[in-house]
Amino acid sequence: MVRTVRTTSTAAAMAAVLAAAALGLAPHQAQAAPATTTAAATDASSELRFHDIPGSGGITLKGNVFTPAGARAGAKYPLIVLPTSWGMPQIEYIAQAKKLADSGYVVVSYTSRGFWLSGGEIETAGPADTADVSAVIDWALAHTPADAEHIGLGGVSYGAGISLLASARDPRIKAVVALSGWADLIESIYSGRTQHLQAAALLGGAGYLTGRPGPELRQILGDFLGSKLDREPQMIEWGKKRSASEKVDQINANGAAIMLGNAWGDTIFPPNQYAEFFEKLTGPKRLEFRPGDHATAEGTGLLGLPNDTWTNAHRWFDRYLKGERNGVDSEAPVQIKSRSESGYEGYADWKSVGSGGTEKLMLSDSEHLFAGVDSGANGGIVLLSSVLDQFFQAPPTASIPLLPRAFAAVWQSPRYDGARRVRGTVKLHTTVTPTKSDGTFVAYLYDVGPLGIGKLVSNAPYTFHDRPAGQAFGVDLELFSTAYDVPAGHRLAVVVDTVDPLYIEHNPTGAQLTFSSPRTDPSYVSVPLREQ
């Protein structure tokens, strides 16, 4: 039996989702919907139906389908499949799915396995998740007016990661839009061999609240947060199996057109790994970076509000699924927006972003730190600090002159006569001598104003294990990529300390670190600049 419902707007549906999330509605508390439900905003709009969709391995996925208004019998329409984000239910994309259907697409969205009312357990974009994508495509071709020759895939966060991995598995996929996702899971939450504590804890907590983590995920999460280094090889291998960067050859062979979008301040999936993956793609591709944190660049679009990211996503699908000559493929493939300017900058590739050359800040003075104490310099709070930067240009700050020098190493440039437009990936090269065989430090780059208040430009952690105590070794560390404009009259400061709430640190009690600059191997920070 089919139950018909009419809604006044997609915003009302989204409000219900957000309200349920705010009340902490767990999957087993929600009531199952009928196998098929129909909803239409108006008689003239595209039609929405809710379905139980067979997934891989015999599970049932909760999904919904939008079909174009006035779909003609026997006609075929391009298909777009949207797997949901981590912890989100099947109506996450309802606003964008309706817009796509109104423009002539069949759109199928489904709750990823293990979450809410979908069957199975959370596999974290494992083989079962990518097999689900193929199963959903099979179902859509059999039960909707979808065109088998024009299939697209997209999503935000978890949906983005699954989409990229599925494009390596299923050659029927012709276009992908992957927003705020990952291509390299290890570099995302274990960069610099350092556990990203807040990111992993947030994902783990959301998984337990809204879904059913499988035994493998429970084991990996426990090992990761418990710093079980004897399990490091298994954790890395688990991450590689879930990284599109490990399958780039298959993705290129299948030839899907790939659009990637992310935020400079993404505290769950930092931008570097997306940029590196983009450079390895050989088919049609596009990379967009904007200010913000995880999923905030496209978040307003999920509520049906105007949004540049989703506008370009629609253009991408129109070009590579409908064949429309809308100009998206003739624009510069890399489109970025500075954290302090409103316009977009286009580049031919990622390497060209810092085409104005690099400025080296020499770190000539030796600095000695006592480890294990937070100096006050830090990368902020996951999902909050970069949002404040996005909307109010208020990144994390620190009073550089007041940082305790026993726990923070500080180097500063002279004041700049003109503005410095930092673009791309700042790199640190230094020499470290530890008193213990294990340790962690975090490097920060600050924009320092006349009063000594530093605004965070970028940061990155670094952890080492099993190093001989008292023996110096070289370190090359890439900070998280960014686009930031340093005003005239300001200076840049490099700060290194050993504790940051974003990360798990591995400094034994009483550990000390010395940062030096040998004559034969000077220490420096290399800052890429925009071409003037």
Short mmCIF file of C-alpha atoms in Angstrom, two decimals:
data_model
loop_
_atom_site.label_atom_id
_atom_site.label_comp_id
_atom_site.label_asym_id
_atom_site.label_seq_id
_atom_site.Cartn_x
_atom_site.Cartn_y
_atom_site.Cartn_z
CA MET A 1 0.00 0.00 0.00
CA VAL A 2 1.27 3.49 -0.84
CA ARG A 3 0.79 6.37 1.55
CA THR A 4 0.74 9.85 -0.04
CA VAL A 5 1.96 12.93 1.80
CA ARG A 6 2.12 16.54 0.64
CA THR A 7 4.67 18.91 2.14
CA THR A 8 4.85 22.66 1.97
CA SER A 9 8.59 22.89 1.51
CA THR A 10 11.79 20.91 1.69
CA ALA A 11 12.92 23.21 4.49
CA ALA A 12 10.20 21.77 6.73
CA ALA A 13 11.52 18.28 6.14
CA MET A 14 15.06 19.35 6.94
CA ALA A 15 13.87 21.05 10.11
CA ALA A 16 12.38 17.77 11.24
CA VAL A 17 15.71 16.01 10.61
CA LEU A 18 17.66 18.58 12.57
CA ALA A 19 15.17 18.44 15.42
CA ALA A 20 15.46 14.67 15.60
CA ALA A 21 19.24 14.92 15.64
CA ALA A 22 19.12 17.50 18.41
CA LEU A 23 17.02 15.14 20.54
CA GLY A 24 19.62 12.41 20.07
CA LEU A 25 17.18 10.06 18.34
CA ALA A 26 19.03 6.76 18.11
CA PRO A 27 18.47 4.37 15.19
CA HIS A 28 16.63 1.76 17.23
CA GLN A 29 14.27 4.44 18.59
CA ALA A 30 13.04 5.58 15.18
CA GLN A 31 10.00 3.93 13.66
CA ALA A 32 10.30 2.31 10.28
CA ALA A 33 8.56 4.04 7.39
CA PRO A 34 6.38 2.11 4.98
CA ALA A 35 8.28 0.38 2.20
CA THR A 36 7.10 2.99 -0.29
CA THR A 37 5.93 6.51 0.50
CA THR A 38 5.17 9.34 -1.91
CA ALA A 39 5.59 13.08 -1.29
CA ALA A 40 5.25 16.02 -3.63
CA ALA A 41 5.80 19.69 -2.86
CA THR A 42 3.37 20.81 -5.55
CA ASP A 43 1.50 19.09 -8.37
CA ALA A 44 3.93 20.63 -10.88
CA SER A 45 7.13 19.68 -9.09
CA SER A 46 9.23 16.55 -9.23
CA GLU A 47 7.90 13.53 -7.38
CA LEU A 48 9.48 12.05 -4.24
CA ARG A 49 9.03 8.45 -3.16
CA PHE A 50 10.58 6.59 -0.22
CA HIS A 51 11.73 3.03 -0.90
CA ASP A 52 13.40 0.04 0.68
CA ILE A 53 16.33 -0.64 -1.66
CA PRO A 54 18.24 -3.95 -1.68
CA GLY A 55 21.88 -3.40 -0.78
CA SER A 56 24.80 -5.77 -1.15
CA GLY A 57 24.88 -8.91 0.96
CA GLY A 58 21.13 -9.04 1.37
CA ILE A 59 20.65 -5.95 3.58
CA THR A 60 17.98 -3.29 3.05
CA LEU A 61 18.89 0.36 2.54
CA LYS A 62 16.41 3.11 3.33
CA GLY A 63 16.26 5.40 0.32
CA ASN A 64 14.25 7.97 -1.54
CA VAL A 65 13.77 8.71 -5.22
CA PHE A 66 13.01 11.96 -6.99
CA THR A 67 11.81 11.68 -10.59
CA PRO A 68 11.39 14.63 -12.96
CA ALA A 69 7.99 16.29 -13.12
CA GLY A 70 5.91 14.97 -16.00
CA ALA A 71 8.26 12.08 -16.71
CA ARG A 72 7.07 10.49 -19.95
CA ALA A 73 6.44 6.77 -20.24
CA GLY A 74 9.41 5.11 -21.88
CA ALA A 75 11.66 8.17 -21.52
CA LYS A 76 15.05 7.86 -19.81
CA TYR A 77 16.73 10.45 -17.61
CA PRO A 78 20.28 10.80 -16.24
CA LEU A 79 20.70 9.15 -12.83
CA ILE A 80 22.42 10.66 -9.77
CA VAL A 81 23.01 8.53 -6.66
CA LEU A 82 23.73 10.28 -3.33
CA PRO A 83 24.99 8.17 -0.39
CA THR A 84 24.44 9.97 2.91
CA SER A 85 27.06 11.51 5.15
CA TRP A 86 28.27 9.87 8.35
CA GLY A 87 25.38 9.77 10.81
CA MET A 88 22.83 11.41 8.50
CA PRO A 89 19.46 9.92 7.45
CA GLN A 90 18.16 9.46 3.93
CA ILE A 91 16.61 12.93 3.53
CA GLU A 92 19.93 14.75 4.00
CA TYR A 93 20.03 15.78 0.34
CA ILE A 94 16.31 16.34 -0.17
CA ALA A 95 16.65 20.03 -1.09
CA GLN A 96 19.41 19.48 -3.65
CA ALA A 97 17.86 16.24 -4.93
CA LYS A 98 14.62 18.06 -5.68
CA LYS A 99 16.47 20.81 -7.56
CA LEU A 100 18.33 18.21 -9.61
CA ALA A 101 15.11 16.33 -10.37
CA ASP A 102 13.36 19.56 -11.35
CA SER A 103 16.12 20.03 -13.93
CA GLY A 104 15.63 16.56 -15.41
CA TYR A 105 17.45 13.96 -13.29
CA VAL A 106 16.36 10.82 -11.51
CA VAL A 107 17.93 11.20 -8.06
CA VAL A 108 18.29 8.32 -5.61
CA SER A 109 19.55 9.02 -2.09
CA TYR A 110 19.96 6.38 0.59
CA THR A 111 21.11 6.05 4.18
CA SER A 112 24.54 4.44 4.19
CA ARG A 113 24.66 0.95 5.66
CA GLY A 114 24.81 0.65 9.42
CA PHE A 115 23.20 4.04 10.07
CA TRP A 116 19.66 4.78 11.22
CA LEU A 117 17.17 2.34 9.65
CA SER A 118 19.43 0.96 6.91
CA GLY A 119 20.59 -2.59 7.50
CA GLY A 120 24.04 -3.93 8.20
CA GLU A 121 26.81 -2.42 10.29
CA ILE A 122 29.07 0.58 9.70
CA GLU A 123 31.92 -0.57 7.45
CA THR A 124 33.57 2.88 7.06
CA ALA A 125 33.53 2.96 3.26
CA GLY A 126 34.67 -0.62 3.00
CA PRO A 127 34.01 -3.02 0.11
CA ALA A 128 30.41 -3.55 1.24
CA ASP A 129 29.72 0.20 0.99
CA THR A 130 31.00 0.47 -2.57
CA ALA A 131 29.08 -2.70 -3.47
CA ASP A 132 25.98 -0.95 -2.07
CA VAL A 133 26.47 1.84 -4.61
CA SER A 134 26.45 -0.65 -7.47
CA ALA A 135 23.41 -2.39 -5.99
CA VAL A 136 21.53 0.92 -5.76
CA ILE A 137 22.41 1.69 -9.38
CA ASP A 138 21.13 -1.75 -10.42
CA TRP A 139 17.89 -1.15 -8.53
CA ALA A 140 17.44 2.34 -10.00
CA LEU A 141 17.91 1.06 -13.55
CA ALA A 142 15.27 -1.60 -12.90
CA HIS A 143 12.71 0.52 -11.04
CA THR A 144 13.07 4.12 -12.27
CA PRO A 145 13.35 5.80 -15.68
CA ALA A 146 17.12 6.06 -15.20
CA ASP A 147 19.47 6.06 -18.18
CA ALA A 148 22.20 3.42 -17.85
CA GLU A 149 24.57 5.48 -20.03
CA HIS A 150 24.45 8.62 -17.88
CA ILE A 151 25.09 7.86 -14.22
CA GLY A 152 26.51 10.28 -11.66
CA LEU A 153 27.47 9.90 -8.02
CA GLY A 154 27.97 12.44 -5.29
CA GLY A 155 27.86 13.28 -1.64
CA VAL A 156 29.19 15.20 1.32
CA SER A 157 31.82 13.88 3.74
CA TYR A 158 31.23 10.13 4.09
CA GLY A 159 29.12 10.21 0.94
CA ALA A 160 32.03 11.85 -0.87
CA GLY A 161 34.51 9.21 0.27
CA ILE A 162 32.19 6.38 -0.76
CA SER A 163 31.57 8.07 -4.13
CA LEU A 164 35.27 8.29 -4.99
CA LEU A 165 35.88 4.68 -3.99
CA ALA A 166 32.84 3.50 -5.95
CA SER A 167 34.08 5.27 -9.08
CA ALA A 168 37.08 2.93 -8.98
CA ARG A 169 34.83 -0.11 -8.71
CA ASP A 170 31.97 0.63 -11.10
CA PRO A 171 32.80 1.86 -14.63
CA ARG A 172 29.16 2.85 -15.23
CA ILE A 173 29.75 5.99 -13.14
CA LYS A 174 30.49 8.89 -15.49
CA ALA A 175 30.62 11.87 -13.11
CA VAL A 176 31.40 12.34 -9.41
CA VAL A 177 30.99 15.31 -7.08
CA ALA A 178 32.84 14.68 -3.81
CA LEU A 179 32.42 17.48 -1.25
CA SER A 180 34.29 17.73 2.08
CA GLY A 181 35.51 14.18 1.69
CA TRP A 182 38.74 12.28 1.84
CA ALA A 183 40.95 10.65 -0.74
CA ASP A 184 43.60 9.52 1.76
CA LEU A 185 42.10 8.46 5.09
CA ILE A 186 45.50 8.09 6.75
CA GLU A 187 46.64 11.58 5.85
CA SER A 188 43.26 12.88 6.98
CA ILE A 189 43.19 11.67 10.58
CA TYR A 190 46.77 10.41 11.10
CA SER A 191 48.87 13.04 9.35
CA GLY A 192 52.38 13.46 10.68
CA ARG A 193 51.91 10.04 12.32
CA THR A 194 49.72 11.82 14.87
CA GLN A 195 46.19 10.84 15.85
CA HIS A 196 43.70 13.63 15.20
CA LEU A 197 41.95 13.18 18.53
CA GLN A 198 38.93 15.46 18.25
CA ALA A 199 38.14 14.39 14.68
CA ALA A 200 38.30 10.67 15.46
CA ALA A 201 36.37 11.04 18.71
CA LEU A 202 33.65 13.07 16.98
CA LEU A 203 33.26 10.52 14.19
CA GLY A 204 33.31 7.60 16.62
CA GLY A 205 30.74 9.19 18.93
CA ALA A 206 28.43 10.06 16.04
CA GLY A 207 28.73 6.51 14.74
CA TYR A 208 27.66 4.99 18.05
CA LEU A 209 24.83 7.52 18.44
CA THR A 210 23.29 7.13 14.99
CA GLY A 211 24.37 3.69 13.88
CA ARG A 212 25.87 0.29 14.57
CA PRO A 213 29.67 0.19 14.23
CA GLY A 214 30.90 -3.16 12.98
CA PRO A 215 33.51 -5.18 14.91
CA GLU A 216 36.35 -4.06 12.67
CA LEU A 217 35.53 -0.38 13.19
CA ARG A 218 35.19 -0.88 16.94
CA GLN A 219 38.62 -2.54 17.03
CA ILE A 220 40.29 0.10 14.88
CA LEU A 221 38.73 3.00 16.79
CA GLY A 222 39.77 1.53 20.13
CA ASP A 223 43.33 0.91 18.92
CA PHE A 224 43.58 4.36 17.37
CA LEU A 225 42.35 6.36 20.35
CA GLY A 226 44.20 4.04 22.73
CA SER A 227 47.54 4.68 20.97
CA LYS A 228 48.20 0.97 20.50
CA LEU A 229 51.29 1.35 18.36
CA ASP A 230 51.77 -2.40 18.04
CA ARG A 231 48.60 -2.29 15.92
CA GLU A 232 49.80 0.59 13.73
CA PRO A 233 50.46 -1.57 10.62
CA GLN A 234 46.94 -3.02 10.80
CA MET A 235 45.41 0.46 11.23
CA ILE A 236 47.35 1.81 8.25
CA GLU A 237 46.35 -1.13 6.08
CA TRP A 238 42.71 -0.63 7.10
CA GLY A 239 42.96 3.03 6.09
CA LYS A 240 44.60 2.28 2.75
CA LYS A 241 41.74 -0.03 1.76
CA ARG A 242 39.41 2.93 2.31
CA SER A 243 41.46 5.53 0.43
CA ALA A 244 40.69 6.50 -3.16
CA SER A 245 44.32 7.60 -3.51
CA GLU A 246 45.24 3.90 -3.42
CA LYS A 247 42.84 3.23 -6.30
CA VAL A 248 43.62 6.22 -8.52
CA ASP A 249 44.74 3.99 -11.40
CA GLN A 250 41.33 2.29 -11.50
CA ILE A 251 39.56 5.65 -11.23
CA ASN A 252 41.58 7.02 -14.13
CA ALA A 253 40.98 3.88 -16.19
CA ASN A 254 37.22 4.17 -15.67
CA GLY A 255 37.40 7.82 -16.71
CA ALA A 256 34.74 9.46 -14.55
CA ALA A 257 34.77 13.27 -14.43
CA ILE A 258 35.72 14.14 -10.85
CA MET A 259 34.85 17.36 -9.00
CA LEU A 260 36.39 17.80 -5.54
CA GLY A 261 35.40 20.49 -3.04
CA ASN A 262 36.67 21.20 0.45
CA ALA A 263 37.32 23.93 3.01
CA TRP A 264 40.73 25.30 4.00
CA GLY A 265 40.01 24.74 7.68
CA ASP A 266 38.49 21.26 7.48
CA THR A 267 39.44 19.75 10.85
CA ILE A 268 38.30 16.24 9.87
CA PHE A 269 39.60 15.91 6.30
CA PRO A 270 42.30 18.60 5.79
CA PRO A 271 42.77 19.91 2.23
CA ASN A 272 46.30 18.68 1.47
CA GLN A 273 45.27 15.11 0.73
CA TYR A 274 42.54 16.27 -1.69
CA ALA A 275 45.00 18.48 -3.59
CA GLU A 276 47.52 15.65 -3.91
CA PHE A 277 44.83 13.28 -5.17
CA PHE A 278 43.57 15.88 -7.66
CA GLU A 279 47.03 16.11 -9.23
CA LYS A 280 47.01 12.34 -9.89
CA LEU A 281 43.71 12.37 -11.77
CA THR A 282 44.01 12.25 -15.55
CA GLY A 283 40.37 12.64 -16.62
CA PRO A 284 38.14 15.72 -16.47
CA LYS A 285 38.60 17.23 -13.02
CA ARG A 286 37.92 20.27 -10.89
CA LEU A 287 39.15 21.29 -7.43
CA GLU A 288 37.50 23.95 -5.26
CA PHE A 289 38.74 25.25 -1.90
CA ARG A 290 36.87 27.81 0.19
CA PRO A 291 37.02 29.16 3.76
CA GLY A 292 35.28 27.09 6.42
CA ASP A 293 35.39 23.79 8.26
CA HIS A 294 34.07 20.33 7.59
CA ALA A 295 30.98 20.47 5.32
CA THR A 296 30.33 24.15 6.11
CA ALA A 297 31.14 25.35 2.58
CA GLU A 298 28.19 23.38 1.19
CA GLY A 299 26.08 23.22 4.35
CA THR A 300 23.66 26.01 3.47
CA GLY A 301 22.91 24.28 0.19
CA LEU A 302 21.62 21.25 2.08
CA LEU A 303 18.96 23.56 3.49
CA GLY A 304 18.00 24.72 0.02
CA LEU A 305 19.71 28.12 0.32
CA PRO A 306 21.87 29.64 -2.46
CA ASN A 307 25.29 28.03 -2.39
CA ASP A 308 28.24 28.33 -4.79
CA THR A 309 29.46 24.80 -4.14
CA TRP A 310 26.15 23.19 -5.07
CA THR A 311 25.67 25.52 -8.02
CA ASN A 312 28.96 24.28 -9.47
CA ALA A 313 28.08 20.69 -8.58
CA HIS A 314 24.91 21.00 -10.68
CA ARG A 315 26.92 22.53 -13.53
CA TRP A 316 29.36 19.62 -13.31
CA PHE A 317 26.61 17.03 -13.57
CA ASP A 318 24.93 18.97 -16.39
CA ARG A 319 28.17 19.03 -18.37
CA TYR A 320 29.16 15.38 -17.96
CA LEU A 321 25.77 13.66 -17.71
CA LYS A 322 23.65 15.83 -20.02
CA GLY A 323 26.42 17.09 -22.29
CA GLU A 324 25.49 20.74 -21.77
CA ARG A 325 28.08 23.27 -22.94
CA ASN A 326 27.84 25.41 -19.82
CA GLY A 327 31.51 26.42 -19.67
CA VAL A 328 32.44 24.58 -16.49
CA ASP A 329 35.04 22.54 -18.36
CA SER A 330 36.64 25.64 -19.92
CA GLU A 331 37.20 27.37 -16.57
CA ALA A 332 40.47 26.99 -14.70
CA PRO A 333 40.34 23.52 -13.08
CA VAL A 334 41.45 24.83 -9.68
CA GLN A 335 39.17 27.43 -8.11
CA ILE A 336 40.02 28.85 -4.70
CA LYS A 337 38.75 31.59 -2.45
CA SER A 338 41.03 33.33 0.03
CA ARG A 339 40.05 33.36 3.70
CA SER A 340 40.10 37.18 3.62
CA GLU A 341 38.84 38.04 0.11
CA SER A 342 35.48 37.39 -1.52
CA GLY A 343 36.50 36.65 -5.11
CA TYR A 344 37.63 33.42 -6.73
CA GLU A 345 41.09 32.76 -8.14
CA GLY A 346 41.54 30.28 -10.98
CA TYR A 347 44.65 28.17 -11.62
CA ALA A 348 45.61 25.63 -14.24
CA ASP A 349 46.66 23.10 -11.62
CA TRP A 350 47.47 22.83 -7.91
CA LYS A 351 51.18 23.50 -8.47
CA SER A 352 50.32 26.91 -9.91
CA VAL A 353 48.55 28.11 -6.76
CA GLY A 354 51.82 29.28 -5.21
CA SER A 355 53.18 30.49 -8.55
CA GLY A 356 54.47 33.76 -7.09
CA GLY A 357 57.45 31.99 -5.63
CA THR A 358 58.31 31.13 -2.05
CA GLU A 359 59.60 33.21 0.80
CA LYS A 360 61.93 31.50 3.24
CA LEU A 361 61.87 32.42 6.89
CA MET A 362 65.17 31.25 8.32
CA LEU A 363 64.92 29.67 11.77
CA SER A 364 68.48 30.43 12.78
CA ASP A 365 68.18 30.56 16.57
CA SER A 366 68.30 27.29 18.50
CA GLU A 367 65.24 26.73 20.71
CA HIS A 368 64.90 24.34 23.67
CA LEU A 369 61.47 23.19 24.89
CA PHE A 370 60.11 21.28 27.84
CA ALA A 371 57.46 18.95 26.42
CA GLY A 372 54.02 18.07 27.70
CA VAL A 373 52.76 21.57 28.56
CA ASP A 374 50.29 23.52 26.42
CA SER A 375 51.86 26.89 25.64
CA GLY A 376 48.57 28.48 24.60
CA ALA A 377 49.21 28.15 20.87
CA ASN A 378 46.73 25.69 19.36
CA GLY A 379 44.70 24.89 16.28
CA GLY A 380 41.32 25.60 17.86
CA ILE A 381 38.28 23.35 18.27
CA VAL A 382 37.03 20.87 15.69
CA LEU A 383 34.10 22.20 13.60
CA LEU A 384 33.98 25.52 15.51
CA SER A 385 37.14 27.54 15.04
CA SER A 386 37.21 27.43 11.24
CA VAL A 387 33.50 28.29 11.09
CA LEU A 388 34.26 31.47 13.05
CA ASP A 389 37.01 32.17 10.54
CA GLN A 390 34.65 31.49 7.62
CA PHE A 391 31.89 33.85 8.73
CA PHE A 392 33.69 36.40 10.93
CA GLN A 393 37.36 36.09 9.88
CA ALA A 394 38.12 35.18 13.49
CA PRO A 395 40.57 32.25 13.48
CA PRO A 396 42.26 31.00 16.68
CA THR A 397 44.58 33.62 18.14
CA ALA A 398 47.54 33.80 20.51
CA SER A 399 49.52 36.62 22.04
CA ILE A 400 52.90 35.84 20.51
CA PRO A 401 55.01 37.96 22.95
CA LEU A 402 53.33 36.28 25.94
CA LEU A 403 53.85 32.67 24.85
CA PRO A 404 56.04 31.01 27.52
CA ARG A 405 59.38 30.37 25.86
CA ALA A 406 60.07 27.31 28.01
CA PHE A 407 57.20 25.55 26.27
CA ALA A 408 57.00 27.32 22.89
CA ALA A 409 59.67 28.03 20.29
CA VAL A 410 59.04 31.29 18.42
CA TRP A 411 60.63 32.79 15.31
CA GLN A 412 59.34 35.96 13.64
CA SER A 413 59.87 37.70 10.32
CA PRO A 414 60.46 41.43 10.00
CA ARG A 415 57.36 43.57 9.48
CA TYR A 416 56.29 43.53 5.85
CA ASP A 417 56.07 46.74 3.85
CA GLY A 418 53.49 45.17 1.54
CA ALA A 419 50.86 42.47 1.82
CA ARG A 420 51.83 38.81 1.58
CA ARG A 421 49.26 36.56 -0.11
CA VAL A 422 49.99 33.06 1.20
CA ARG A 423 48.75 30.41 -1.22
CA GLY A 424 49.20 26.66 -1.01
CA THR A 425 51.24 24.52 1.38
CA VAL A 426 53.67 26.01 3.88
CA LYS A 427 56.60 23.68 4.60
CA LEU A 428 58.81 23.43 7.68
CA HIS A 429 62.33 22.04 7.58
CA THR A 430 64.20 21.74 10.86
CA THR A 431 66.49 19.59 12.96
CA VAL A 432 65.20 18.07 16.19
CA THR A 433 67.16 16.57 19.07
CA PRO A 434 64.99 14.72 21.63
CA THR A 435 65.88 13.59 25.14
CA LYS A 436 63.44 10.67 24.79
CA SER A 437 62.88 8.22 21.96
CA ASP A 438 59.25 9.30 21.40
CA GLY A 439 57.67 12.70 21.06
CA THR A 440 55.15 15.02 19.43
CA PHE A 441 55.31 18.65 18.39
CA VAL A 442 52.94 20.94 16.52
CA ALA A 443 54.04 23.70 14.16
CA TYR A 444 51.95 26.86 13.67
CA LEU A 445 52.15 29.81 11.31
CA TYR A 446 50.65 33.06 12.63
CA ASP A 447 49.84 36.44 11.11
CA VAL A 448 51.02 38.85 13.81
CA GLY A 449 49.58 42.36 14.03
CA PRO A 450 51.16 45.48 15.56
CA LEU A 451 49.96 44.55 19.08
CA GLY A 452 51.52 41.10 18.93
CA ILE A 453 48.24 39.20 18.52
CA GLY A 454 48.72 36.32 16.13
CA LYS A 455 45.94 34.96 13.94
CA LEU A 456 46.40 31.35 12.96
CA VAL A 457 47.29 30.86 9.30
CA SER A 458 47.99 27.11 9.41
CA ASN A 459 49.31 24.28 11.56
CA ALA A 460 50.23 20.60 11.47
CA PRO A 461 51.39 17.95 13.97
CA TYR A 462 54.41 15.65 13.88
CA THR A 463 55.10 12.55 15.97
CA PHE A 464 58.16 10.34 16.09
CA HIS A 465 58.84 6.97 17.74
CA ASP A 466 61.93 4.88 18.45
CA ARG A 467 64.43 7.66 17.80
CA PRO A 468 67.74 7.40 19.69
CA ALA A 469 67.66 9.81 22.62
CA GLY A 470 70.12 12.67 22.20
CA GLN A 471 70.56 12.08 18.46
CA ALA A 472 69.52 14.84 16.05
CA PHE A 473 67.36 14.10 13.04
CA GLY A 474 65.87 16.17 10.23
CA VAL A 475 62.16 16.86 9.85
CA ASP A 476 60.20 17.98 6.80
CA LEU A 477 56.61 18.83 7.67
CA GLU A 478 53.86 20.19 5.43
CA LEU A 479 51.36 22.44 7.19
CA PHE A 480 47.73 22.29 6.12
CA SER A 481 47.20 24.12 2.82
CA THR A 482 45.55 27.54 2.92
CA ALA A 483 44.93 30.86 1.19
CA TYR A 484 45.51 33.75 3.57
CA ASP A 485 46.39 37.41 3.04
CA VAL A 486 48.83 38.97 5.50
CA PRO A 487 48.28 42.76 5.64
CA ALA A 488 51.10 45.27 5.20
CA GLY A 489 52.68 46.18 8.52
CA HIS A 490 52.18 42.67 9.90
CA ARG A 491 54.73 39.90 10.25
CA LEU A 492 54.69 36.11 10.16
CA ALA A 493 55.57 34.04 13.20
CA VAL A 494 56.47 30.37 13.38
CA VAL A 495 55.58 28.75 16.69
CA VAL A 496 56.32 25.19 17.78
CA ASP A 497 54.98 23.59 20.95
CA THR A 498 54.22 20.06 22.09
CA VAL A 499 50.54 19.96 23.13
CA ASP A 500 47.36 20.73 21.17
CA PRO A 501 43.85 19.56 22.14
CA LEU A 502 43.20 18.62 18.50
CA TYR A 503 45.80 15.84 18.63
CA ILE A 504 47.05 12.99 20.79
CA GLU A 505 50.60 13.73 21.95
CA HIS A 506 53.32 11.18 22.70
CA ASN A 507 55.71 13.09 24.92
CA PRO A 508 57.03 11.03 27.85
CA THR A 509 57.26 12.67 31.26
CA GLY A 510 60.27 14.94 31.46
CA ALA A 511 60.88 14.93 27.71
CA GLN A 512 62.64 17.90 26.11
CA LEU A 513 63.12 18.90 22.48
CA THR A 514 65.79 21.09 20.92
CA PHE A 515 65.23 22.71 17.52
CA SER A 516 68.48 23.72 15.88
CA SER A 517 69.75 25.02 12.55
CA PRO A 518 73.04 23.35 11.56
CA ARG A 519 75.25 25.32 9.19
CA THR A 520 75.21 22.45 6.69
CA ASP A 521 71.43 22.03 6.91
CA PRO A 522 69.72 25.28 7.94
CA SER A 523 66.21 25.28 9.32
CA TYR A 524 63.52 27.33 7.60
CA VAL A 525 59.84 27.69 6.79
CA SER A 526 58.99 27.98 3.11
CA VAL A 527 55.90 30.14 2.45
CA PRO A 528 54.31 29.92 -1.05
CA LEU A 529 52.95 33.21 -2.36
CA ARG A 530 50.41 34.24 -4.97
CA GLU A 531 51.79 35.78 -8.12
CA GLN A 532 51.43 39.56 -7.93
#
